[in-house]
Amino acid sequence: GAVVSQHPSWVICKSGTSVKIECRSLDFQATTMFWYRQFPKQSLMLMATSNEGSKATYEQGVEKDKFLINHASLTLSTLTVTSAHPEDSSFYICSASTGKGLSYNSPLHFGNGTRLTVT
Amino acid sequence: AQTVTQSQPEMSVQEAETVTLSCTYDTSESDYYLFWYKQPPSRQMILVIRQEAYKQQNATENRFSVNFQKAAKSFSLKISDSQLGDAAMYFCAYRIFGNEKLTFGTGTRLTIIP
């Protein structure tokens, strides 16, 4: 159980275009989803926290107009990289909470990630 | 702000031997959780083990165990009987009670030598 599907697994786009990445919780309702960015050989850096039905909360330094996050349902959150540039090339990973309660040490469940290459 | 530090960028161990990965963290909170995640070449994040800060007993999951020293803010991972499939990046992670946001360390790349 607790499967998170992320799509696409990799995408190549031209500079200036936008690309959308989907994160779906397949067998549970995810009240909260998180979007991370991982540069090669580096750690995961949290970009934003996405709550169903409300605006995402962005981490300091993350451009909210560039990285649009929509959490329209309890099973889907999307990250759209707008007007992508080569420096946006990275590995993007989503994770989802099963919502068992903030006091529970439930781990987050991660998607398989999306490798974005902007040419 | 909470920070997680992994001082070993790379480690290697002979197959069947034991290896310990280090992790320290900085926090002013008293209630929190600690995790070790494994990221193999597939890039999928896999939970290895977790520890509640209020528990003094160290968590154990088969060949994986932790040495949790709350006063020292240390949370090391011991892998016993290392197997080739253990080769991966290992990330230490922290989150406070009441908040599901994870803070990750910089990672340790573990190589298993056949």
Coordinates of N, CA and C in Angstrom, one line a residue:
Chain A
G1 N 0.8 -1.2 0.0 CA 0.0 0.0 0.0 C 0.8 1.3 0.0
A2 N 0.1 2.4 0.0 CA 0.8 3.7 0.1 C 1.7 3.9 -1.1
V3 N 1.2 3.8 -2.3 CA 2.0 4.0 -3.5 C 1.8 5.4 -4.0
V4 N 2.9 6.0 -4.4 CA 2.9 7.3 -5.0 C 3.4 7.2 -6.4
S5 N 2.6 7.7 -7.4 CA 3.1 7.6 -8.8 C 3.4 9.0 -9.3
Q6 N 4.5 9.1 -9.9 CA 5.0 10.4 -10.4 C 5.2 10.3 -11.9
H7 N 4.7 11.3 -12.6 CA 4.7 11.2 -14.1 C 5.0 12.6 -14.7
P8 N 5.8 12.7 -15.7 CA 6.6 11.6 -16.3 C 7.9 11.3 -15.5
S9 N 8.5 10.2 -15.8 CA 9.8 9.9 -15.1 C 10.9 10.7 -15.7
W10 N 10.8 11.1 -16.9 CA 11.8 12.0 -17.4 C 11.2 12.8 -18.6
V11 N 11.7 14.0 -18.7 CA 11.2 14.9 -19.7 C 12.3 15.9 -20.2
I12 N 12.3 16.1 -21.5 CA 13.2 17.0 -22.1 C 12.4 18.1 -22.7
C13 N 12.7 19.4 -22.4 CA 11.9 20.5 -23.0 C 12.9 21.6 -23.5
K14 N 12.4 22.4 -24.3 CA 13.2 23.5 -24.8 C 13.0 24.7 -23.9
S15 N 14.1 25.5 -23.8 CA 14.1 26.7 -23.0 C 12.9 27.6 -23.4
G16 N 12.2 28.1 -22.3 CA 11.1 29.0 -22.6 C 9.8 28.3 -22.5
T17 N 9.8 27.0 -22.6 CA 8.5 26.3 -22.6 C 8.2 25.9 -21.1
S18 N 7.0 25.4 -20.9 CA 6.5 25.0 -19.6 C 6.4 23.5 -19.5
V19 N 6.6 22.9 -18.4 CA 6.4 21.4 -18.3 C 5.7 21.1 -17.0
K20 N 4.7 20.2 -17.0 CA 4.0 19.8 -15.9 C 4.3 18.4 -15.4
I21 N 4.5 18.3 -14.1 CA 4.8 17.0 -13.5 C 3.7 16.7 -12.5
E22 N 3.2 15.4 -12.6 CA 2.1 15.0 -11.8 C 2.6 14.1 -10.7
C23 N 1.9 14.2 -9.6 CA 2.2 13.3 -8.4 C 0.8 12.8 -7.9
R24 N 0.6 11.5 -8.0 CA -0.6 10.9 -7.6 C -0.4 9.9 -6.5
S25 N -1.3 9.9 -5.5 CA -1.4 8.9 -4.5 C -2.4 7.9 -5.0
L26 N -1.9 6.6 -5.2 CA -2.8 5.7 -5.9 C -3.8 4.9 -5.0
D27 N -3.4 4.7 -3.7 CA -4.3 3.9 -2.9 C -4.5 4.6 -1.5
F28 N -4.3 5.9 -1.5 CA -4.7 6.6 -0.2 C -4.9 8.1 -0.6
Q29 N -5.6 8.7 0.4 CA -5.8 10.2 0.2 C -4.7 10.9 0.8
A30 N -4.1 11.8 0.0 CA -3.0 12.6 0.5 C -3.4 14.0 0.8
T31 N -3.6 14.3 2.0 CA -4.0 15.7 2.3 C -2.8 16.7 2.1
T32 N -1.6 16.1 2.2 CA -0.4 17.0 2.1 C 0.6 16.3 1.1
M33 N 1.1 17.1 0.2 CA 2.2 16.6 -0.6 C 3.3 17.5 -0.6
F34 N 4.5 17.0 -0.8 CA 5.7 17.8 -0.7 C 6.4 17.7 -2.1
W35 N 7.0 18.8 -2.5 CA 7.8 18.8 -3.7 C 9.3 19.1 -3.4
Y36 N 10.2 18.2 -3.8 CA 11.6 18.4 -3.5 C 12.4 18.5 -4.9
R37 N 13.5 19.1 -4.8 CA 14.4 19.2 -5.9 C 15.7 18.6 -5.5
Q38 N 16.3 17.8 -6.4 CA 17.6 17.2 -6.0 C 18.6 17.4 -7.2
F39 N 19.6 18.1 -6.9 CA 20.7 18.3 -7.9 C 21.6 17.1 -7.8
P40 N 22.4 16.8 -8.9 CA 23.2 15.6 -8.9 C 24.1 15.5 -7.7
K41 N 24.1 14.4 -7.1 CA 24.9 14.0 -6.0 C 24.7 15.0 -4.8
Q42 N 23.5 15.5 -4.7 CA 23.2 16.4 -3.6 C 21.9 15.9 -2.9
S43 N 21.6 16.6 -1.8 CA 20.5 16.2 -1.0 C 19.2 16.7 -1.6
L44 N 18.1 16.3 -1.0 CA 16.8 16.7 -1.4 C 16.5 18.0 -0.7
M45 N 16.1 19.0 -1.5 CA 15.8 20.3 -1.0 C 14.3 20.6 -1.1
L46 N 13.6 20.8 0.0 CA 12.2 21.0 -0.1 C 11.9 22.3 -0.8
M47 N 11.0 22.2 -1.8 CA 10.6 23.4 -2.5 C 9.3 24.0 -2.0
A48 N 8.3 23.1 -1.7 CA 7.0 23.6 -1.3 C 6.2 22.5 -0.7
T49 N 5.3 22.9 0.1 CA 4.3 22.0 0.7 C 2.9 22.3 0.1
S50 N 2.3 21.3 -0.3 CA 1.0 21.4 -1.1 C -0.1 20.8 -0.2
N51 N -1.1 21.6 0.1 CA -2.3 21.1 0.8 C -3.5 21.1 -0.1
E52 N -4.2 20.1 -0.1 CA -5.4 20.0 -0.9 C -6.4 21.1 -0.7
G53 N -6.7 21.8 -1.8 CA -7.7 22.8 -1.7 C -7.2 24.2 -1.3
S54 N -5.9 24.3 -1.0 CA -5.4 25.6 -0.6 C -4.1 25.9 -1.3
K55 N -3.6 27.1 -1.2 CA -2.4 27.5 -1.8 C -1.2 26.8 -1.2
A56 N -0.2 26.5 -2.1 CA 1.0 25.9 -1.6 C 1.8 26.8 -0.8
T57 N 2.6 26.3 0.1 CA 3.5 27.1 0.9 C 4.9 26.8 0.4
Y58 N 5.6 27.9 0.0 CA 6.9 27.7 -0.7 C 8.0 28.0 0.3
E59 N 9.1 27.3 0.2 CA 10.3 27.5 1.0 C 10.9 28.8 0.5
Q60 N 11.7 29.4 1.4 CA 12.4 30.6 1.1 C 13.3 30.4 -0.1
G61 N 13.3 31.3 -1.0 CA 14.1 31.3 -2.1 C 13.5 30.6 -3.3
V62 N 12.4 29.9 -3.2 CA 11.7 29.3 -4.3 C 10.7 30.2 -4.9
E63 N 10.9 30.4 -6.2 CA 10.0 31.3 -7.0 C 8.6 30.7 -7.2
K64 N 7.6 31.2 -6.5 CA 6.3 30.6 -6.7 C 5.7 30.9 -8.0
D65 N 6.1 31.9 -8.7 CA 5.6 32.2 -10.0 C 6.2 31.3 -11.1
K66 N 7.4 30.8 -10.7 CA 8.1 29.9 -11.7 C 7.7 28.4 -11.5
F67 N 7.5 28.1 -10.2 CA 7.1 26.7 -9.9 C 5.7 26.7 -9.3
L68 N 4.8 26.5 -10.3 CA 3.4 26.5 -9.9 C 2.9 25.2 -9.4
I69 N 2.3 25.2 -8.2 CA 1.8 23.9 -7.6 C 0.3 24.0 -7.4
N70 N -0.3 22.9 -7.8 CA -1.8 22.8 -7.7 C -2.1 21.5 -7.1
H71 N -2.8 21.5 -6.0 CA -3.3 20.3 -5.3 C -4.8 20.3 -5.3
A72 N -5.3 20.0 -6.5 CA -6.8 20.1 -6.7 C -7.6 19.0 -6.1
S73 N -7.0 17.9 -5.8 CA -7.8 16.8 -5.2 C -6.9 16.1 -4.2
L74 N -7.5 15.1 -3.5 CA -6.8 14.4 -2.4 C -5.8 13.4 -3.0
T75 N -5.8 13.2 -4.3 CA -4.9 12.2 -4.9 C -4.0 12.8 -5.9
L76 N -4.1 14.0 -6.2 CA -3.2 14.6 -7.2 C -2.7 16.0 -6.9
S77 N -1.4 16.1 -7.1 CA -0.7 17.4 -7.0 C 0.1 17.6 -8.2
T78 N 0.2 18.8 -8.8 CA 1.0 19.0 -10.0 C 2.0 20.1 -9.7
L79 N 3.1 20.0 -10.3 CA 4.2 21.0 -10.3 C 4.4 21.4 -11.8
T80 N 4.2 22.7 -12.1 CA 4.5 23.2 -13.4 C 5.7 24.1 -13.3
V81 N 6.7 23.8 -14.1 CA 7.8 24.6 -14.2 C 7.6 25.5 -15.4
T82 N 7.4 26.8 -15.2 CA 7.0 27.7 -16.2 C 8.3 28.4 -16.8
S83 N 8.2 28.6 -18.1 CA 9.3 29.3 -18.8 C 10.6 28.7 -18.4
A84 N 10.8 27.4 -18.6 CA 11.9 26.6 -18.1 C 13.2 27.1 -18.7
H85 N 14.3 27.1 -18.0 CA 15.6 27.4 -18.4 C 16.6 26.3 -18.1
P86 N 17.7 26.2 -18.7 CA 18.7 25.1 -18.4 C 19.0 25.0 -16.9
E87 N 19.0 26.1 -16.2 CA 19.3 26.0 -14.8 C 18.2 25.3 -14.0
D88 N 17.0 25.1 -14.6 CA 15.9 24.4 -13.9 C 16.1 22.9 -14.1
S89 N 17.0 22.5 -14.9 CA 17.3 21.1 -15.1 C 17.7 20.4 -13.7
S90 N 17.0 19.4 -13.4 CA 17.2 18.8 -12.1 C 16.3 17.6 -11.9
F91 N 16.4 16.9 -10.8 CA 15.5 15.8 -10.5 C 14.5 16.3 -9.5
Y92 N 13.2 16.1 -9.8 CA 12.1 16.6 -8.9 C 11.4 15.4 -8.4
I93 N 11.2 15.4 -7.1 CA 10.6 14.3 -6.4 C 9.4 14.8 -5.5
C94 N 8.3 14.1 -5.6 CA 7.2 14.4 -4.7 C 7.1 13.4 -3.6
S95 N 6.4 13.8 -2.6 CA 6.1 12.8 -1.5 C 4.7 13.2 -1.0
A96 N 4.1 12.2 -0.4 CA 2.8 12.4 0.1 C 2.6 11.8 1.5
S97 N 1.7 12.5 2.2 CA 1.4 12.0 3.6 C 0.1 11.3 3.6
T98 N 0.1 10.2 4.4 CA -1.2 9.5 4.5 C -2.2 10.2 5.4
G99 N -1.7 11.2 6.1 CA -2.6 11.9 6.9 C -3.1 11.2 8.1
K100 N -2.2 10.3 8.7 CA -2.6 9.6 9.9 C -2.6 10.4 11.2
G101 N -2.2 11.6 11.0 CA -2.1 12.5 12.2 C -0.7 12.9 12.4
L102 N -0.5 14.2 12.7 CA 0.8 14.8 12.8 C 1.6 14.2 13.9
S103 N 1.0 13.5 14.9 CA 1.7 13.0 16.0 C 2.3 11.6 15.7
Y104 N 1.8 11.1 14.5 CA 2.3 9.7 14.2 C 3.6 9.8 13.4
N105 N 4.4 8.9 13.6 CA 5.7 9.0 12.9 C 5.7 8.3 11.5
S106 N 4.5 8.5 10.9 CA 4.4 7.9 9.6 C 5.4 8.5 8.6
P107 N 6.1 7.7 7.9 CA 7.0 8.2 6.9 C 6.3 8.8 5.7
L108 N 6.9 9.7 5.0 CA 6.4 10.1 3.8 C 6.6 9.0 2.7
H109 N 5.7 9.0 1.7 CA 5.9 8.0 0.7 C 6.3 8.8 -0.6
F110 N 7.3 8.4 -1.2 CA 7.9 9.1 -2.3 C 7.5 8.6 -3.7
G111 N 7.4 9.5 -4.6 CA 7.3 9.1 -6.0 C 8.7 8.7 -6.5
N112 N 8.7 8.2 -7.7 CA 10.0 7.8 -8.3 C 10.8 8.9 -8.9
G113 N 10.2 10.1 -8.9 CA 11.0 11.3 -9.4 C 10.8 11.5 -10.8
T114 N 11.2 12.7 -11.2 CA 11.1 13.2 -12.6 C 12.4 13.9 -12.9
R115 N 13.1 13.4 -13.9 CA 14.3 14.0 -14.4 C 14.0 15.0 -15.5
L116 N 14.2 16.3 -15.2 CA 13.9 17.3 -16.2 C 15.2 17.9 -16.8
T117 N 15.2 17.9 -18.1 CA 16.4 18.4 -18.8 C 15.8 19.5 -19.7
V118 N 16.4 20.7 -19.5 CA 15.9 21.9 -20.4 C 17.1 22.2 -21.3
T119 N 16.8 22.2 -22.6 CA 17.8 22.4 -23.6 C 17.8 23.8 -24.1
Chain B
A1 N 16.8 27.2 13.1 CA 16.4 26.3 12.0 C 17.1 24.9 12.3
Q2 N 16.4 23.9 11.9 CA 16.9 22.6 12.1 C 17.9 22.2 10.9
T3 N 19.0 21.6 11.3 CA 19.9 21.2 10.3 C 20.3 19.8 10.5
V4 N 20.6 19.1 9.5 CA 21.1 17.7 9.6 C 22.4 17.5 8.8
T5 N 23.4 17.0 9.5 CA 24.7 16.9 8.9 C 25.2 15.4 8.8
Q6 N 25.6 15.1 7.7 CA 26.2 13.8 7.4 C 27.7 14.1 7.0
S7 N 28.6 13.7 7.9 CA 30.0 14.1 7.6 C 30.8 13.2 6.7
Q8 N 30.2 12.1 6.3 CA 30.8 11.1 5.4 C 30.2 11.2 4.1
P9 N 30.8 11.9 3.1 CA 30.2 11.9 1.8 C 30.2 10.5 1.1
E10 N 31.2 9.7 1.4 CA 31.3 8.4 0.8 C 31.9 7.4 1.9
M11 N 31.3 6.2 1.8 CA 31.8 5.1 2.6 C 31.8 3.8 1.8
S12 N 32.7 2.9 2.2 CA 32.8 1.6 1.5 C 33.0 0.5 2.5
V13 N 32.4 -0.6 2.2 CA 32.5 -1.8 3.2 C 32.6 -3.1 2.4
Q14 N 33.3 -4.0 2.9 CA 33.4 -5.3 2.3 C 32.0 -6.0 2.5
E15 N 31.6 -6.7 1.5 CA 30.4 -7.5 1.6 C 30.5 -8.4 2.9
A16 N 29.4 -8.5 3.6 CA 29.2 -9.3 4.8 C 29.8 -8.6 6.1
E17 N 30.5 -7.5 5.9 CA 31.0 -6.7 7.0 C 29.9 -5.7 7.5
T18 N 30.3 -5.0 8.6 CA 29.5 -4.1 9.2 C 30.0 -2.7 8.9
V19 N 29.1 -1.7 8.7 CA 29.4 -0.4 8.5 C 28.5 0.6 9.2
T20 N 29.0 1.7 9.7 CA 28.2 2.7 10.4 C 28.3 4.0 9.7
L21 N 27.1 4.6 9.5 CA 27.0 5.9 8.8 C 26.6 6.9 9.9
S22 N 27.2 8.0 9.9 CA 27.0 9.0 10.9 C 26.0 10.1 10.5
C23 N 25.4 10.6 11.5 CA 24.4 11.7 11.3 C 24.3 12.5 12.6
T24 N 24.4 13.8 12.5 CA 24.1 14.7 13.6 C 23.1 15.7 13.2
Y25 N 22.4 16.2 14.2 CA 21.4 17.2 13.8 C 21.4 18.3 14.9
D26 N 20.8 19.4 14.5 CA 20.7 20.5 15.4 C 19.3 20.9 15.5
T27 N 18.8 20.9 16.8 CA 17.4 21.3 17.0 C 17.2 21.8 18.4
S28 N 16.2 22.7 18.6 CA 15.9 23.1 19.9 C 14.6 22.4 20.4
E29 N 14.0 21.6 19.5 CA 12.8 20.9 19.9 C 13.1 19.7 20.7
S30 N 12.1 19.2 21.5 CA 12.3 18.0 22.3 C 11.5 16.8 21.7
D31 N 10.5 17.1 20.9 CA 9.7 16.0 20.3 C 9.9 16.0 18.8
Y32 N 10.5 15.0 18.3 CA 10.8 14.9 16.9 C 11.0 13.5 16.5
Y33 N 11.2 13.3 15.2 CA 11.4 12.0 14.6 C 12.6 12.0 13.7
L34 N 13.3 10.9 13.7 CA 14.5 10.8 12.8 C 14.3 9.6 11.9
F35 N 14.8 9.7 10.7 CA 14.7 8.6 9.7 C 16.0 8.4 9.0
W36 N 16.2 7.3 8.5 CA 17.2 7.0 7.5 C 16.5 6.5 6.2
Y37 N 16.8 7.2 5.1 CA 16.3 6.8 3.8 C 17.4 6.3 2.9
K38 N 17.1 5.4 2.1 CA 18.0 4.8 1.1 C 17.6 5.2 -0.3
Q39 N 18.5 5.7 -1.1 CA 18.2 6.0 -2.5 C 19.1 5.3 -3.4
P40 N 18.7 4.2 -4.0 CA 19.5 3.4 -4.9 C 19.6 4.1 -6.2
P41 N 20.3 3.5 -7.2 CA 20.4 4.2 -8.5 C 19.1 4.5 -9.2
S42 N 18.1 3.8 -8.8 CA 16.7 4.0 -9.4 C 16.2 5.4 -8.9
R43 N 16.8 6.0 -7.9 CA 16.4 7.3 -7.3 C 15.1 7.2 -6.5
Q44 N 14.6 6.0 -6.3 CA 13.4 5.9 -5.4 C 13.9 6.0 -4.0
M45 N 13.2 6.8 -3.2 CA 13.5 7.0 -1.8 C 12.8 5.8 -1.0
I46 N 13.6 5.1 -0.3 CA 13.1 4.0 0.5 C 13.4 4.2 2.0
L47 N 12.4 4.1 2.8 CA 12.6 4.2 4.2 C 13.3 3.0 4.7
V48 N 14.4 3.2 5.5 CA 15.2 2.1 6.1 C 14.8 1.9 7.5
I49 N 14.7 3.0 8.3 CA 14.4 2.9 9.7 C 14.0 4.2 10.3
R50 N 13.3 4.2 11.4 CA 12.8 5.5 12.0 C 12.9 5.3 13.5
Q51 N 13.0 6.5 14.1 CA 13.2 6.6 15.6 C 12.4 7.7 16.1
E52 N 11.7 7.5 17.2 CA 11.0 8.6 17.9 C 11.9 9.1 18.9
A53 N 12.0 10.4 19.1 CA 13.0 11.0 20.0 C 12.7 10.7 21.4
Y54 N 11.4 10.4 21.7 CA 11.0 10.2 23.1 C 11.4 8.7 23.6
K55 N 11.7 7.9 22.6 CA 12.1 6.5 22.9 C 13.6 6.4 23.1
Q56 N 13.9 5.8 24.3 CA 15.3 5.6 24.5 C 15.9 4.4 23.8
Q57 N 15.0 3.5 23.6 CA 15.5 2.2 22.9 C 15.8 2.5 21.5
N58 N 16.9 2.0 21.0 CA 17.3 2.2 19.6 C 16.5 1.3 18.7
A59 N 16.1 1.9 17.6 CA 15.3 1.1 16.6 C 16.1 0.1 15.9
T60 N 15.5 -1.0 15.6 CA 16.2 -2.1 14.8 C 15.2 -2.6 13.8
E61 N 15.7 -2.8 12.6 CA 15.0 -3.4 11.5 C 15.9 -4.4 10.8
N62 N 15.8 -5.7 11.2 CA 16.6 -6.7 10.6 C 18.1 -6.4 10.7
R63 N 18.8 -6.2 9.6 CA 20.2 -5.9 9.6 C 20.5 -4.4 9.9
F64 N 19.5 -3.6 10.0 CA 19.7 -2.2 10.2 C 19.4 -1.8 11.6
S65 N 20.2 -1.1 12.3 CA 20.0 -0.6 13.6 C 20.5 0.8 13.7
V66 N 20.0 1.6 14.7 CA 20.5 2.9 14.9 C 21.1 3.0 16.3
N67 N 22.0 4.0 16.4 CA 22.5 4.4 17.8 C 22.1 5.8 17.9
F68 N 21.0 6.0 18.7 CA 20.4 7.3 18.9 C 20.9 7.9 20.3
Q69 N 21.6 9.0 20.2 CA 22.2 9.7 21.4 C 21.5 11.0 21.4
K70 N 20.4 11.2 22.1 CA 19.6 12.4 22.1 C 20.4 13.6 22.6
A71 N 21.1 13.4 23.7 CA 21.9 14.5 24.3 C 23.0 15.0 23.3
A72 N 23.6 14.1 22.6 CA 24.6 14.5 21.7 C 24.0 14.8 20.3
K73 N 22.7 14.6 20.1 CA 22.1 14.9 18.9 C 22.8 14.1 17.7
S74 N 22.9 12.8 18.0 CA 23.5 12.0 17.1 C 22.6 10.8 16.7
F75 N 22.6 10.4 15.5 CA 21.7 9.3 15.0 C 22.4 8.5 13.9
S76 N 23.2 7.6 14.3 CA 24.0 6.8 13.3 C 23.3 5.5 12.9
L77 N 23.6 5.1 11.7 CA 23.0 3.9 11.2 C 24.0 2.8 11.0
K78 N 23.7 1.6 11.6 CA 24.6 0.5 11.5 C 24.0 -0.5 10.6
I79 N 24.8 -0.9 9.6 CA 24.3 -2.0 8.6 C 25.2 -3.2 8.9
S80 N 24.6 -4.3 9.3 CA 25.3 -5.5 9.6 C 25.2 -6.4 8.4
D81 N 26.2 -7.3 8.2 CA 26.2 -8.3 7.1 C 25.8 -7.6 5.8
S82 N 26.6 -6.6 5.5 CA 26.4 -5.8 4.3 C 26.2 -6.7 3.0
Q83 N 25.2 -6.3 2.2 CA 24.9 -7.0 1.0 C 25.1 -6.0 -0.2
L84 N 25.3 -6.6 -1.4 CA 25.5 -5.8 -2.6 C 24.3 -4.9 -2.8
G85 N 23.1 -5.3 -2.4 CA 21.9 -4.5 -2.6 C 21.8 -3.3 -1.7
D86 N 22.8 -3.3 -0.7 CA 22.7 -2.1 0.2 C 23.4 -0.9 -0.4
A87 N 24.1 -1.1 -1.6 CA 24.8 0.0 -2.2 C 23.8 1.1 -2.6
A88 N 24.0 2.3 -2.1 CA 23.0 3.4 -2.4 C 23.5 4.6 -1.7
M89 N 22.8 5.7 -2.0 CA 22.9 6.9 -1.2 C 22.0 6.8 0.1
Y90 N 22.5 7.1 1.2 CA 21.8 7.1 2.4 C 21.6 8.5 3.0
F91 N 20.3 8.8 3.2 CA 20.0 10.2 3.8 C 19.4 10.0 5.2
C92 N 20.0 10.8 6.1 CA 19.4 11.0 7.4 C 18.4 12.1 7.3
A93 N 17.3 12.0 8.0 CA 16.2 13.0 7.9 C 15.6 13.2 9.2
Y94 N 15.0 14.4 9.4 CA 14.5 14.8 10.7 C 13.2 15.6 10.4
R95 N 12.2 15.4 11.3 CA 11.1 16.2 11.3 C 10.6 16.4 12.8
I96 N 10.0 17.5 13.0 CA 9.5 17.8 14.4 C 8.1 17.3 14.5
F97 N 7.8 17.0 15.8 CA 6.4 16.6 16.1 C 5.4 17.6 15.7
G98 N 4.4 17.2 15.0 CA 3.4 18.1 14.6 C 3.6 18.8 13.2
N99 N 4.7 18.4 12.6 CA 5.0 18.9 11.2 C 5.5 17.8 10.4
E100 N 4.9 17.6 9.2 CA 5.4 16.5 8.4 C 6.5 16.9 7.4
K101 N 7.0 18.1 7.5 CA 8.1 18.5 6.6 C 9.4 17.9 7.1
L102 N 10.1 17.2 6.1 CA 11.3 16.5 6.4 C 12.5 17.4 6.0
T103 N 13.5 17.4 6.9 CA 14.8 18.0 6.6 C 15.8 16.9 6.4
F104 N 16.5 16.9 5.2 CA 17.4 15.9 4.9 C 18.9 16.3 5.1
G105 N 19.7 15.3 5.4 CA 21.1 15.6 5.4 C 21.7 15.5 4.0
T106 N 23.0 15.7 3.9 CA 23.6 15.8 2.6 C 23.9 14.4 1.9
G107 N 23.7 13.4 2.7 CA 23.8 12.1 2.1 C 25.2 11.4 2.2
T108 N 25.2 10.1 2.3 CA 26.4 9.3 2.3 C 26.3 8.3 1.2
R109 N 27.2 8.2 0.3 CA 27.2 7.2 -0.8 C 27.9 6.0 -0.2
L110 N 27.2 4.9 -0.2 CA 27.7 3.6 0.4 C 28.0 2.7 -0.8
T111 N 29.3 2.2 -0.8 CA 29.7 1.2 -1.8 C 30.0 -0.1 -1.1
I112 N 29.5 -1.2 -1.7 CA 29.7 -2.5 -1.2 C 30.8 -3.2 -2.0
I113 N 31.8 -3.6 -1.4 CA 32.9 -4.2 -2.2 C 32.8 -5.8 -2.1
P114 N 32.6 -6.4 -3.3 CA 32.4 -7.8 -3.3 C 33.6 -8.6 -2.7

